[in-house]
PDB file of C-alpha atoms (C1' of nucleotides) in Angstrom:
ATOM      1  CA  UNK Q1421     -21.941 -21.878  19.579  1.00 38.00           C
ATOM      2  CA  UNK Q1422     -22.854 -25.702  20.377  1.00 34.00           C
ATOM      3  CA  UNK Q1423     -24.998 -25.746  17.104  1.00 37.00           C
ATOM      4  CA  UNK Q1424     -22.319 -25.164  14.616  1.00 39.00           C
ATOM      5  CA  UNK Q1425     -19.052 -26.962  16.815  1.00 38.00           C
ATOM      6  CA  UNK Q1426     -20.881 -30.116  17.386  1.00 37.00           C
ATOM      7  CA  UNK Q1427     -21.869 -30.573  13.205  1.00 41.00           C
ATOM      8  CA  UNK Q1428     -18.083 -31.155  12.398  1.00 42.00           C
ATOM      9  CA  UNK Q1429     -18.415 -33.745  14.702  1.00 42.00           C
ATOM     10  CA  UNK Q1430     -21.690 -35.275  12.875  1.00 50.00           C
ATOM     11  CA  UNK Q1431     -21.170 -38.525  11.648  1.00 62.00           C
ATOM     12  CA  UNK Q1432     -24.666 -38.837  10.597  1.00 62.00           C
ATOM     13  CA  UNK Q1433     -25.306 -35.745   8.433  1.00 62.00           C
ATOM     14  CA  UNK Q1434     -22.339 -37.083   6.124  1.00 73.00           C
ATOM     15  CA  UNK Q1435     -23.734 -41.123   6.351  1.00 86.00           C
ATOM     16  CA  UNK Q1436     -24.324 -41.742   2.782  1.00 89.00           C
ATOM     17  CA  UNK Q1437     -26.750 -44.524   3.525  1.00 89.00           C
ATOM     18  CA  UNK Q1438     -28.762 -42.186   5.902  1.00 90.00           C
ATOM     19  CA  UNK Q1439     -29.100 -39.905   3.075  1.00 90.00           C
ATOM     20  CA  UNK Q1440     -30.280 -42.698   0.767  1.00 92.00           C
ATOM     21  CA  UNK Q1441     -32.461 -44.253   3.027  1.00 93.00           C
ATOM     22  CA  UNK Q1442     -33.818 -40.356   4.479  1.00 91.00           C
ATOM     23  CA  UNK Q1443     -35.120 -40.229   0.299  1.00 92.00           C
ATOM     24  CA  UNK Q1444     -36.504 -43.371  -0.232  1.00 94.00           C
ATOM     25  CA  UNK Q1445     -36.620 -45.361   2.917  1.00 94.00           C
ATOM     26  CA  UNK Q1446     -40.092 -44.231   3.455  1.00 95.00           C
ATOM     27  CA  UNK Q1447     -43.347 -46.473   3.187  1.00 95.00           C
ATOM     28  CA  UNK Q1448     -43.970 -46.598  -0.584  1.00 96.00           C
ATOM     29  CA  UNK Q1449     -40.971 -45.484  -3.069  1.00 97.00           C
ATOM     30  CA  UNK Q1450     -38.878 -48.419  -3.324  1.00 96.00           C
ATOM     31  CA  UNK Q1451     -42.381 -50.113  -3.868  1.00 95.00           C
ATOM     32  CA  UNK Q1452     -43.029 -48.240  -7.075  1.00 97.00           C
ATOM     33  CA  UNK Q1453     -39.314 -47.934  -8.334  1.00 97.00           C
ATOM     34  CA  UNK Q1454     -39.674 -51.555  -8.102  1.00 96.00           C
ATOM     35  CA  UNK Q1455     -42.835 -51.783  -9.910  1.00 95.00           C
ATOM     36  CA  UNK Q1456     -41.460 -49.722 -12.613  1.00 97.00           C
ATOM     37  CA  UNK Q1457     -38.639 -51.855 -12.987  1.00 96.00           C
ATOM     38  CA  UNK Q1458     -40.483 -54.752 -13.367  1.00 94.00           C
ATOM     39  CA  UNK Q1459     -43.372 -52.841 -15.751  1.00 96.00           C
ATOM     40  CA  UNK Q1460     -41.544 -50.232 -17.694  1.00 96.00           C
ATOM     41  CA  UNK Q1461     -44.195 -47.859 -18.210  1.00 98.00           C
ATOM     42  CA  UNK Q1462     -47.126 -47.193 -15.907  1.00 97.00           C
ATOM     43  CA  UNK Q1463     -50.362 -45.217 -15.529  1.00 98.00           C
ATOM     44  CA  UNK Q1464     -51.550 -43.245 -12.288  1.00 97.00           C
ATOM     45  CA  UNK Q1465     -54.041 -46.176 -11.570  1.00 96.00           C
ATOM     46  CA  UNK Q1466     -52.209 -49.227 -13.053  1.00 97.00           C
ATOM     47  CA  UNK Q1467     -49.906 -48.404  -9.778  1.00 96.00           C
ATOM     48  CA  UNK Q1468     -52.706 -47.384  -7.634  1.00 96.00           C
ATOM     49  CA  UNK Q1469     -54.343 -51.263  -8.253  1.00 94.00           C
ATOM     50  CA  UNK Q1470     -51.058 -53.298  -8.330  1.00 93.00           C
ATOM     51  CA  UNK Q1471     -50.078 -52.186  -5.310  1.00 93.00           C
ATOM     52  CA  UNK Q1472     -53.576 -52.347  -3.786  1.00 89.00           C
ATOM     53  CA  UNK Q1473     -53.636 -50.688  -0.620  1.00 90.00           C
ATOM     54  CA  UNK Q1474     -52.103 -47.551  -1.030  1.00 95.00           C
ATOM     55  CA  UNK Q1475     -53.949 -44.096  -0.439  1.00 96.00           C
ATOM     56  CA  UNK Q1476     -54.599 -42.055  -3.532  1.00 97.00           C
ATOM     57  CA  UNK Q1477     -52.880 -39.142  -1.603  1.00 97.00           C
ATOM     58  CA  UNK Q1478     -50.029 -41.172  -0.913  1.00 97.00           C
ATOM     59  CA  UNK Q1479     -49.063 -42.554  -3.723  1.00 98.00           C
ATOM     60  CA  UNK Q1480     -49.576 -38.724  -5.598  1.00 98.00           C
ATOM     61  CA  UNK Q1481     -47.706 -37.406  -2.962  1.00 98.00           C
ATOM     62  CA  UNK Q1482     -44.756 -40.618  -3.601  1.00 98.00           C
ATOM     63  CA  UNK Q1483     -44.421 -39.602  -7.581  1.00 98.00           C
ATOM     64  CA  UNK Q1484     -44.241 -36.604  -6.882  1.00 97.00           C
ATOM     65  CA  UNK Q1485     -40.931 -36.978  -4.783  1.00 97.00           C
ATOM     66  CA  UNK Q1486     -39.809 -39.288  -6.861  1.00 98.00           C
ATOM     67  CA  UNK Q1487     -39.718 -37.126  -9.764  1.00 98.00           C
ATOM     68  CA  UNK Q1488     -38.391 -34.380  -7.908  1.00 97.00           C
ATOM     69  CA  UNK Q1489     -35.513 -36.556  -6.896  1.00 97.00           C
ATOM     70  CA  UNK Q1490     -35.000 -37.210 -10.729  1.00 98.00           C
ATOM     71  CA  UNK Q1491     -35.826 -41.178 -10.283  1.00 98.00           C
ATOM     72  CA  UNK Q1492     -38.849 -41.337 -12.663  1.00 98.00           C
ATOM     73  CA  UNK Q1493     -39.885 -39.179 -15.435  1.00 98.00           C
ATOM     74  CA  UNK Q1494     -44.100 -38.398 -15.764  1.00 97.00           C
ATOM     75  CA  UNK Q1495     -45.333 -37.921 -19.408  1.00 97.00           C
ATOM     76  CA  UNK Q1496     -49.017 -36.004 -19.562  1.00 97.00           C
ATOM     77  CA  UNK Q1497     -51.164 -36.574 -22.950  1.00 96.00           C
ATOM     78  CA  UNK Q1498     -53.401 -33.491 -22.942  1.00 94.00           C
ATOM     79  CA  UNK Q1499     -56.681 -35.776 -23.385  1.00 94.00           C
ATOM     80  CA  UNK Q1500     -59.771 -35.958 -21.549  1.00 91.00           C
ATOM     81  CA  UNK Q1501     -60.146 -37.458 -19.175  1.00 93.00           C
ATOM     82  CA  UNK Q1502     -56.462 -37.270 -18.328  1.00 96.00           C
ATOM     83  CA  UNK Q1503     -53.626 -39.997 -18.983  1.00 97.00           C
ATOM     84  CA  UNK Q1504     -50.205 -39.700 -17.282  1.00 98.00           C
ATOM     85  CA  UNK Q1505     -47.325 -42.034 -17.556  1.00 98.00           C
ATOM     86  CA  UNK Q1506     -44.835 -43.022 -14.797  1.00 98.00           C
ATOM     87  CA  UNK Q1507     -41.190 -44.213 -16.518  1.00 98.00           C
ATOM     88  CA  UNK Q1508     -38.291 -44.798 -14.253  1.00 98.00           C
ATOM     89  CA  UNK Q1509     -35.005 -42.366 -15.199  1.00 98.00           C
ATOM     90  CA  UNK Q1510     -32.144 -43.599 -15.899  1.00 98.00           C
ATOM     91  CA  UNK Q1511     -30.956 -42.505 -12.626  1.00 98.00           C
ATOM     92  CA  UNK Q1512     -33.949 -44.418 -10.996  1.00 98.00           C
ATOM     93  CA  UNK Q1513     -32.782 -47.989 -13.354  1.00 98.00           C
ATOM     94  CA  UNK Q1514     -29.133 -47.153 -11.543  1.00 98.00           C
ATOM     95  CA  UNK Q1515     -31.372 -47.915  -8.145  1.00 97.00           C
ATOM     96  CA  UNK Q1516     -32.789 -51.559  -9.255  1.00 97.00           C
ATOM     97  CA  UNK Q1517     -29.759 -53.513  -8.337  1.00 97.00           C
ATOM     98  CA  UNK Q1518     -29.116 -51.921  -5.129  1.00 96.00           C
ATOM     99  CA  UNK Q1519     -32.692 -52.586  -4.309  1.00 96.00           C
ATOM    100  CA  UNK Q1520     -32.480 -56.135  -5.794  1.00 95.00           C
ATOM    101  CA  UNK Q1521     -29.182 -57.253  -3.520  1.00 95.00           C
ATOM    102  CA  UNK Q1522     -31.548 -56.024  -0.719  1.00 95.00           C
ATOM    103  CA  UNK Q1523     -34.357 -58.165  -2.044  1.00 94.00           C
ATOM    104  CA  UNK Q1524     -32.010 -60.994  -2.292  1.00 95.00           C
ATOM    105  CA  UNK Q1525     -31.091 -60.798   1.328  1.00 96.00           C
ATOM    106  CA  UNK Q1526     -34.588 -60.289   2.421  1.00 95.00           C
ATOM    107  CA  UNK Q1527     -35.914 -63.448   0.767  1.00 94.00           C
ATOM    108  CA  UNK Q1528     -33.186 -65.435   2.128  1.00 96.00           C
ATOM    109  CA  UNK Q1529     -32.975 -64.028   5.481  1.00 97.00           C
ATOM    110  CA  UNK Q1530     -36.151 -62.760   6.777  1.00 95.00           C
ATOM    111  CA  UNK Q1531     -37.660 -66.255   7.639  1.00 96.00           C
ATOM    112  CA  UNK Q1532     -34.569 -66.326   9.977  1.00 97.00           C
ATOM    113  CA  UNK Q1533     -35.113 -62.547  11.329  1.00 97.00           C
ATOM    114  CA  UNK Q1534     -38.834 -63.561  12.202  1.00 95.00           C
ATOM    115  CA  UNK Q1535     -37.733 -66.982  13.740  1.00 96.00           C
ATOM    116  CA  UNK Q1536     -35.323 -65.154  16.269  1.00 97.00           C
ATOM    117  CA  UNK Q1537     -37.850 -62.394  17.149  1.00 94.00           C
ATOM    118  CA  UNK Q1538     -40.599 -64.868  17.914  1.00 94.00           C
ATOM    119  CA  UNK Q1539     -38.076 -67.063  20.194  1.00 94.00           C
ATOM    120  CA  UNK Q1540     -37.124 -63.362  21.737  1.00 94.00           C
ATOM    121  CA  UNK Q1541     -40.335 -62.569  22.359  1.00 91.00           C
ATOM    122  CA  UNK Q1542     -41.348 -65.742  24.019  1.00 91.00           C
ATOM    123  CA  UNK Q1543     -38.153 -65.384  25.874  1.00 90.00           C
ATOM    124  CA  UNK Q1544     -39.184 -62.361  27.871  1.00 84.00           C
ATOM    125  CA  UNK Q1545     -43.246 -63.100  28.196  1.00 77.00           C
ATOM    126  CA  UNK Q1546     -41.565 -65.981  30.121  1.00 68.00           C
TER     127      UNK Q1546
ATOM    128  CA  UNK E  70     -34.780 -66.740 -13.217  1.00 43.00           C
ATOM    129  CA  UNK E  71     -34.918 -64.486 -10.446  1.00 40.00           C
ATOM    130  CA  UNK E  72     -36.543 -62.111 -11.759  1.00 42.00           C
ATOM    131  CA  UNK E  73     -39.958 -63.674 -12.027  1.00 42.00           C
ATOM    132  CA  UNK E  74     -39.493 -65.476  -9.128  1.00 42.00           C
ATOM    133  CA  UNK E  75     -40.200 -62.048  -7.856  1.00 41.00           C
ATOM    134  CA  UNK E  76     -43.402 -61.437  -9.056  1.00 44.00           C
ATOM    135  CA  UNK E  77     -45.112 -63.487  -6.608  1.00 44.00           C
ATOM    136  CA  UNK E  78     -44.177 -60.787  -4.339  1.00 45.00           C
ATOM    137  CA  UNK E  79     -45.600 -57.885  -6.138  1.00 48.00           C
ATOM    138  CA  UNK E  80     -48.502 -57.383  -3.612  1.00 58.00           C
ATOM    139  CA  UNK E  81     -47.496 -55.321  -0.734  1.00 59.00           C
ATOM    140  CA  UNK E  82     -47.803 -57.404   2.693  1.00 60.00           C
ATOM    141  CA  UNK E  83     -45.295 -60.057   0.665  1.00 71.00           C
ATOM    142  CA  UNK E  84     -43.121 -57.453  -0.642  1.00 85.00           C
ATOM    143  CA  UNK E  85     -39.480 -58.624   0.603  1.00 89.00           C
ATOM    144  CA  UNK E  86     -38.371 -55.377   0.215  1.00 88.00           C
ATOM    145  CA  UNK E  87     -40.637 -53.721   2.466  1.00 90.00           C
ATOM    146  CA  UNK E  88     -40.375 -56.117   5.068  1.00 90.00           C
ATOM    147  CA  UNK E  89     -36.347 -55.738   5.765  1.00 93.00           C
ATOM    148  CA  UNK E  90     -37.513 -51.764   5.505  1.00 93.00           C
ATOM    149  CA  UNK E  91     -40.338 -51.739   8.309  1.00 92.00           C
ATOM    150  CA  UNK E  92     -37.195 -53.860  10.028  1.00 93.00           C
ATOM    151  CA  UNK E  93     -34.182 -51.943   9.391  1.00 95.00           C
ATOM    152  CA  UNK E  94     -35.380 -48.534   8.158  1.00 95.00           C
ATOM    153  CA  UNK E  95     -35.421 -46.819  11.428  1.00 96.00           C
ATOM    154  CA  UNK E  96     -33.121 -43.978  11.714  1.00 95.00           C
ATOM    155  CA  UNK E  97     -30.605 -46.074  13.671  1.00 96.00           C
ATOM    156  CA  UNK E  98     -30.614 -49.548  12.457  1.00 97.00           C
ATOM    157  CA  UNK E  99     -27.918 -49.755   9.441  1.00 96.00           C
ATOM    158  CA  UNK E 100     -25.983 -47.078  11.191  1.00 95.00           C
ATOM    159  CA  UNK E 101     -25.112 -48.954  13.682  1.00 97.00           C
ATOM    160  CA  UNK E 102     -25.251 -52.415  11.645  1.00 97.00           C
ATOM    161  CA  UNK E 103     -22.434 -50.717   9.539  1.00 96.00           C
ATOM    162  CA  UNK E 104     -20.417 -49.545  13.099  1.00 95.00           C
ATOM    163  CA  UNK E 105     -20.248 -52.693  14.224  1.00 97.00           C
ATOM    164  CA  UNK E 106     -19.332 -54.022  10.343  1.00 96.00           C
ATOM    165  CA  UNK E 107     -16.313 -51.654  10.980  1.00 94.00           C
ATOM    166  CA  UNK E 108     -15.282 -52.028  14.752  1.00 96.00           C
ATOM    167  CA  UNK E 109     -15.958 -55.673  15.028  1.00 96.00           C
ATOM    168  CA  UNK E 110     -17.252 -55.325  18.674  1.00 98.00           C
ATOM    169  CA  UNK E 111     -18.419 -51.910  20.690  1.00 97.00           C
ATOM    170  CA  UNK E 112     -19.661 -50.860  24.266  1.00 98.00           C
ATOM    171  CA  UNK E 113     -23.058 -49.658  24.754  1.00 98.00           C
ATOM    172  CA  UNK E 114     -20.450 -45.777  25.470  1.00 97.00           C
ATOM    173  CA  UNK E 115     -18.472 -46.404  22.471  1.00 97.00           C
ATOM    174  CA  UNK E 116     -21.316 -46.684  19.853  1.00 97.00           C
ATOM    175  CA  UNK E 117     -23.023 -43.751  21.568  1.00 96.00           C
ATOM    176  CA  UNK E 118     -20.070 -41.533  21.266  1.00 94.00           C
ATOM    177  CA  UNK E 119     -19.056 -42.489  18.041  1.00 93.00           C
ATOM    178  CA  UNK E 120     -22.706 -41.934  16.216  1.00 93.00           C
ATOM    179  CA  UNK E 121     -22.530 -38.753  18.296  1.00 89.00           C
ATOM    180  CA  UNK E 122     -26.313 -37.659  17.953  1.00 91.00           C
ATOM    181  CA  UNK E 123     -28.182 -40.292  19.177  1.00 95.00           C
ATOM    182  CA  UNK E 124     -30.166 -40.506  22.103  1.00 96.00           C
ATOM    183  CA  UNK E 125     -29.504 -42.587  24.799  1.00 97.00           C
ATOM    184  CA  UNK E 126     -33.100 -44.131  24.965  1.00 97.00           C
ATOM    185  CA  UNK E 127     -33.191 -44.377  20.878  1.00 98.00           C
ATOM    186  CA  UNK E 128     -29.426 -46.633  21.332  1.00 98.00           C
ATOM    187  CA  UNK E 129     -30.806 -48.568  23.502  1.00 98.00           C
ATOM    188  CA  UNK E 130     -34.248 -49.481  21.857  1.00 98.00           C
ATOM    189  CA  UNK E 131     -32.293 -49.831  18.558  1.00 98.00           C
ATOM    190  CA  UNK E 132     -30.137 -52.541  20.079  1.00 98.00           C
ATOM    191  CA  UNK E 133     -32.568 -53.903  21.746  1.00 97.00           C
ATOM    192  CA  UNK E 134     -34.620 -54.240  18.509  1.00 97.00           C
ATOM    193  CA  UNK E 135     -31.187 -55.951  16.964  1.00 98.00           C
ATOM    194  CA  UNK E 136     -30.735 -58.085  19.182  1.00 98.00           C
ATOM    195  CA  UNK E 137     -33.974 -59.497  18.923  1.00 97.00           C
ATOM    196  CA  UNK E 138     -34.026 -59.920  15.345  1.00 97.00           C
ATOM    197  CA  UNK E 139     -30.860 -62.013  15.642  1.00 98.00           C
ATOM    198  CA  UNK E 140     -28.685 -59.370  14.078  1.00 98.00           C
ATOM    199  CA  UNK E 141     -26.456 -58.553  16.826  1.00 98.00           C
ATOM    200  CA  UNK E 142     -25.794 -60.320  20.195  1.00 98.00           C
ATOM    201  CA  UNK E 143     -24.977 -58.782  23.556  1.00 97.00           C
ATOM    202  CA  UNK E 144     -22.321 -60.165  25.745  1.00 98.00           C
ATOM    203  CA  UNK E 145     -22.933 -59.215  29.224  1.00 97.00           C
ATOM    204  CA  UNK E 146     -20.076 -58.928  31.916  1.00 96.00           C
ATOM    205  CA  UNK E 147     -21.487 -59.427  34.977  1.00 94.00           C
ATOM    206  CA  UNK E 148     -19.049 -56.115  36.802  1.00 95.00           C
ATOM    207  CA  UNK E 149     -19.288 -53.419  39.131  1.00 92.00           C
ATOM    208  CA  UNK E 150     -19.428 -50.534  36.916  1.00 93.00           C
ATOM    209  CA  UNK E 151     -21.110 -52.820  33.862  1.00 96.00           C
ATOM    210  CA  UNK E 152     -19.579 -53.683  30.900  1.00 97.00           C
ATOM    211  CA  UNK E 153     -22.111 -54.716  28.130  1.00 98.00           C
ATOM    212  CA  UNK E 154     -20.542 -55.614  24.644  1.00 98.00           C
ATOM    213  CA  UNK E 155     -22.074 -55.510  21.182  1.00 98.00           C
ATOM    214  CA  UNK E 156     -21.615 -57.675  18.078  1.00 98.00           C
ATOM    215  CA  UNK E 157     -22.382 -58.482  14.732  1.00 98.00           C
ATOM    216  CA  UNK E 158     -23.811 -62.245  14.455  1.00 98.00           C
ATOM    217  CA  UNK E 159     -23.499 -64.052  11.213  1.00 98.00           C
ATOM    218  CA  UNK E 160     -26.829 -62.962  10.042  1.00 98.00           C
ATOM    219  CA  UNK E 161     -25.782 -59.576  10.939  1.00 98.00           C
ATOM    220  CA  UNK E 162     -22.621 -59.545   8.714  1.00 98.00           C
ATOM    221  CA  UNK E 163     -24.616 -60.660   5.924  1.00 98.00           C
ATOM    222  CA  UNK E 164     -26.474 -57.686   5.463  1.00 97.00           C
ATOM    223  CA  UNK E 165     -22.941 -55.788   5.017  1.00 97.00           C
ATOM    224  CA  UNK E 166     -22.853 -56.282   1.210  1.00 97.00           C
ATOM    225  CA  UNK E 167     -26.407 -55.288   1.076  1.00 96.00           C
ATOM    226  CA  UNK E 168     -25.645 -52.012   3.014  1.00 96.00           C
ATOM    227  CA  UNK E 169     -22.747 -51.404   1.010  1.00 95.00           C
ATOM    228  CA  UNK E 170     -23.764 -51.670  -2.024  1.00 95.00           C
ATOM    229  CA  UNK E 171     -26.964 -49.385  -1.158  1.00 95.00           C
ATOM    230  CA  UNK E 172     -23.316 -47.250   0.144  1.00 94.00           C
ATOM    231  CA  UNK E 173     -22.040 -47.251  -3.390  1.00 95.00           C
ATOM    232  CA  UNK E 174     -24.930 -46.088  -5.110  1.00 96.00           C
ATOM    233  CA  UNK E 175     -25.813 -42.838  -2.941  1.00 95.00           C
ATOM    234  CA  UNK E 176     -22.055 -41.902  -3.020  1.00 94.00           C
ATOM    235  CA  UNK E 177     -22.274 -42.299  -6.322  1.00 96.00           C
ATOM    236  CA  UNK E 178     -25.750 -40.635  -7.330  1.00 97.00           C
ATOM    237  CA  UNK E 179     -26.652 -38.953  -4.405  1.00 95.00           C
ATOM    238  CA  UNK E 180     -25.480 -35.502  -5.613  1.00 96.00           C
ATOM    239  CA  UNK E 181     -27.396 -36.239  -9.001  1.00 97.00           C
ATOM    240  CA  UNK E 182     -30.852 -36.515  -7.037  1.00 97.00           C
ATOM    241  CA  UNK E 183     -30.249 -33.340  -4.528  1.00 95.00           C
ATOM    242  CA  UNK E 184     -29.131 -31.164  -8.110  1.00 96.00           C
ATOM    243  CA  UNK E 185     -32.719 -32.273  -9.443  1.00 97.00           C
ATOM    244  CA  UNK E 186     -34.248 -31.554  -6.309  1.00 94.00           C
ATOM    245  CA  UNK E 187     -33.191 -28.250  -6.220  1.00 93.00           C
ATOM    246  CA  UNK E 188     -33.859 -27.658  -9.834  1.00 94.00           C
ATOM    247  CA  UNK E 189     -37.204 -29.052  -9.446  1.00 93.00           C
ATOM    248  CA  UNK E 190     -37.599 -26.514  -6.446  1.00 90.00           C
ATOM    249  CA  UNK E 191     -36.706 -23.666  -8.136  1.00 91.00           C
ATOM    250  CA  UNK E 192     -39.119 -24.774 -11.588  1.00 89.00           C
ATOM    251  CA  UNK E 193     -42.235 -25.106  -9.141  1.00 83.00           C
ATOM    252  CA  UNK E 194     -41.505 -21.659  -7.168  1.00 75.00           C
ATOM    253  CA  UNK E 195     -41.609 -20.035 -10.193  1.00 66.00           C
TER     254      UNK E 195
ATOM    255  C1'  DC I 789     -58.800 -40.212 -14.686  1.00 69.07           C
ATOM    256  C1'  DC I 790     -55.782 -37.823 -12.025  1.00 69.07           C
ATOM    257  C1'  DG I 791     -55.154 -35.449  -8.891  1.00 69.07           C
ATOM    258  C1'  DT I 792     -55.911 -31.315  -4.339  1.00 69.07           C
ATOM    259  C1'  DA I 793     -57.400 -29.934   0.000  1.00 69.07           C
ATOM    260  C1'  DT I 794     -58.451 -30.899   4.863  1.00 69.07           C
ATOM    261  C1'  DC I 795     -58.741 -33.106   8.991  1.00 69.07           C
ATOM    262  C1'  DC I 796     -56.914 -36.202  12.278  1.00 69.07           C
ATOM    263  C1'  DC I 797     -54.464 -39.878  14.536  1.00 69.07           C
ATOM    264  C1'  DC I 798     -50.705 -42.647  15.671  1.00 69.07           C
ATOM    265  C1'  DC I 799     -46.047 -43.430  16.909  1.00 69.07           C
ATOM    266  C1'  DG I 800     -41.145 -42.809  16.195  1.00 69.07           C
ATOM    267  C1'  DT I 801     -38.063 -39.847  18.223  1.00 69.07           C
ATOM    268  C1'  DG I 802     -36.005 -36.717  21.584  1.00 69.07           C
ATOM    269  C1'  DA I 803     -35.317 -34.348  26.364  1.00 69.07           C
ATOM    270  C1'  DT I 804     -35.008 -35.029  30.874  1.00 69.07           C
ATOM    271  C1'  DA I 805     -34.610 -37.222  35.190  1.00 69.07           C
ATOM    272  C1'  DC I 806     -33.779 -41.312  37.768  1.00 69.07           C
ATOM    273  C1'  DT I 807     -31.553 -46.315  39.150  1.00 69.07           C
ATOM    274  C1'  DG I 808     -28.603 -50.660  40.132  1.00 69.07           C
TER     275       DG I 808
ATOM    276  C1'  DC R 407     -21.563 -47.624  32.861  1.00 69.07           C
ATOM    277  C1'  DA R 408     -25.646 -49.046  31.063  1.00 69.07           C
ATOM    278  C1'  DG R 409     -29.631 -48.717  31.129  1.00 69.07           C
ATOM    279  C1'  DT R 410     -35.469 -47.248  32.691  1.00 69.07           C
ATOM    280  C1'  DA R 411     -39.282 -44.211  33.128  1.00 69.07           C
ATOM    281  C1'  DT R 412     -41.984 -40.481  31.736  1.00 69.07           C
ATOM    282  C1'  DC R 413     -43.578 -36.704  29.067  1.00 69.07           C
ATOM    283  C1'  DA R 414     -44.010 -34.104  24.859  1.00 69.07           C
ATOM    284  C1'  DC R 415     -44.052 -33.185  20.015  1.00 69.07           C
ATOM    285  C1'  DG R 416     -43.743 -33.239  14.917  1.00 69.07           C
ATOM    286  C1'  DG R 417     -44.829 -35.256  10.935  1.00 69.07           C
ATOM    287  C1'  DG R 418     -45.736 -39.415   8.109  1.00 69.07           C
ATOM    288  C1'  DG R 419     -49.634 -41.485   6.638  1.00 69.07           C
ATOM    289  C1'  DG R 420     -54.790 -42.623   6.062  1.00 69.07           C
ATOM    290  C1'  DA R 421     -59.918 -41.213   5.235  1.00 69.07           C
ATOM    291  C1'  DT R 422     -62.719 -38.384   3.057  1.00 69.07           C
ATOM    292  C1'  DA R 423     -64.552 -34.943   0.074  1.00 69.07           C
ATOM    293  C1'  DC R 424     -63.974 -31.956  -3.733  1.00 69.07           C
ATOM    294  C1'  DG R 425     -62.032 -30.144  -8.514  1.00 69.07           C
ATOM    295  C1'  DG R 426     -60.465 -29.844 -13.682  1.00 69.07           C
TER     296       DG R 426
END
DNA sequence: CCGTATCCCCCGTGATACTG
DNA sequence: CAGTATCACGGGGGATACGG
């Protein structure tokens, strides 16, 4: 019984930005949506060396979510050796100002965020 | 402009965006950021029973975690049972818009990216 | 060049029991 | 009531090697 009774009660499952933030609050995809906003059109490697430090799996595995999700669209050109284009969707541009207000409030805010946690964590070492 | 003032951030440990992620996108962070945007101020009880699913040592780190990064600050009344109170600071309510706007867009689009998830599903299993 | 296929480790999260 | 303490686990993510 519990299972089922206690969903209705789920505030969670139905939080829209826990849904959001379940698709592309992991390590790398606002990264490249970003990337693509700012670039338009990308290859596999231009995004591989502008972001620097990601692992080849990762950032394969990323796209590929992505373009599940509908968020970017991948164009092959059946040449050798192999060329593949990363566009953001249209659905994916709809993202860029959401991510941008959160930019916004980053840039303004985070000096503050890392001021308090240093002051916090001096406040309990003493 | 704003948007090349952005550039200089492309790399990844400068990335704005990524920063208020590794900060705030835990599982629990907006959630409760957003409860306390509603309720104005909560009990340690209140904001366990009203998320529903959360674990009591997972509330507590979160706020913990909060409260260090100056988002939220804890008013402590110092009486037999405890009473412990939660609420937003200033720099707290100004990630509301942020949140809510991130809100807007997965009540808005968030059915369009599970419909091409599935359909993407369904193209690879065959 | 653009991926796949493995192996492995870390750590975020949860379950449970206990305390002032 | 509001936490701590401890154990356990699942999976996100990296390193590496191989394939078309």
């Amino acid at each position: 019984m519990i299972e089922e009774d206690l969903k209705k009660y789920d505030s969670f499952d139905d939080c829209p930005v826990r849904n959001v933030l379940d698709r592309i609050g992991d390590k790398w995809s606002i990264l490249i949506i970003s990337l693509l906003g700012e670039c338009g059109t990308l290859r596999f490697n231009e995004i591989n060396h502008k972001i620097g430090n990601i692992s080849q799996k990762m950032l394969t595995v990323t796209l590929k979510t992505l373009e599940a999700d509908g968020l970017l669209s991948r164009k092959i050109y059946p040449v050798i050796p192999p060329k593949v284009e990363y566009t953001l969707t249209p659905l994916g541009e709809s993202l860029l100002p959401a991510i941008h207000t959160l930019t916004l409030w980053a840039v303004e805010n985070m000096p503050a965020v890392l001021a308090s946690r240093e002051e916090y964590r001096l406040a309990v070492a003493r």
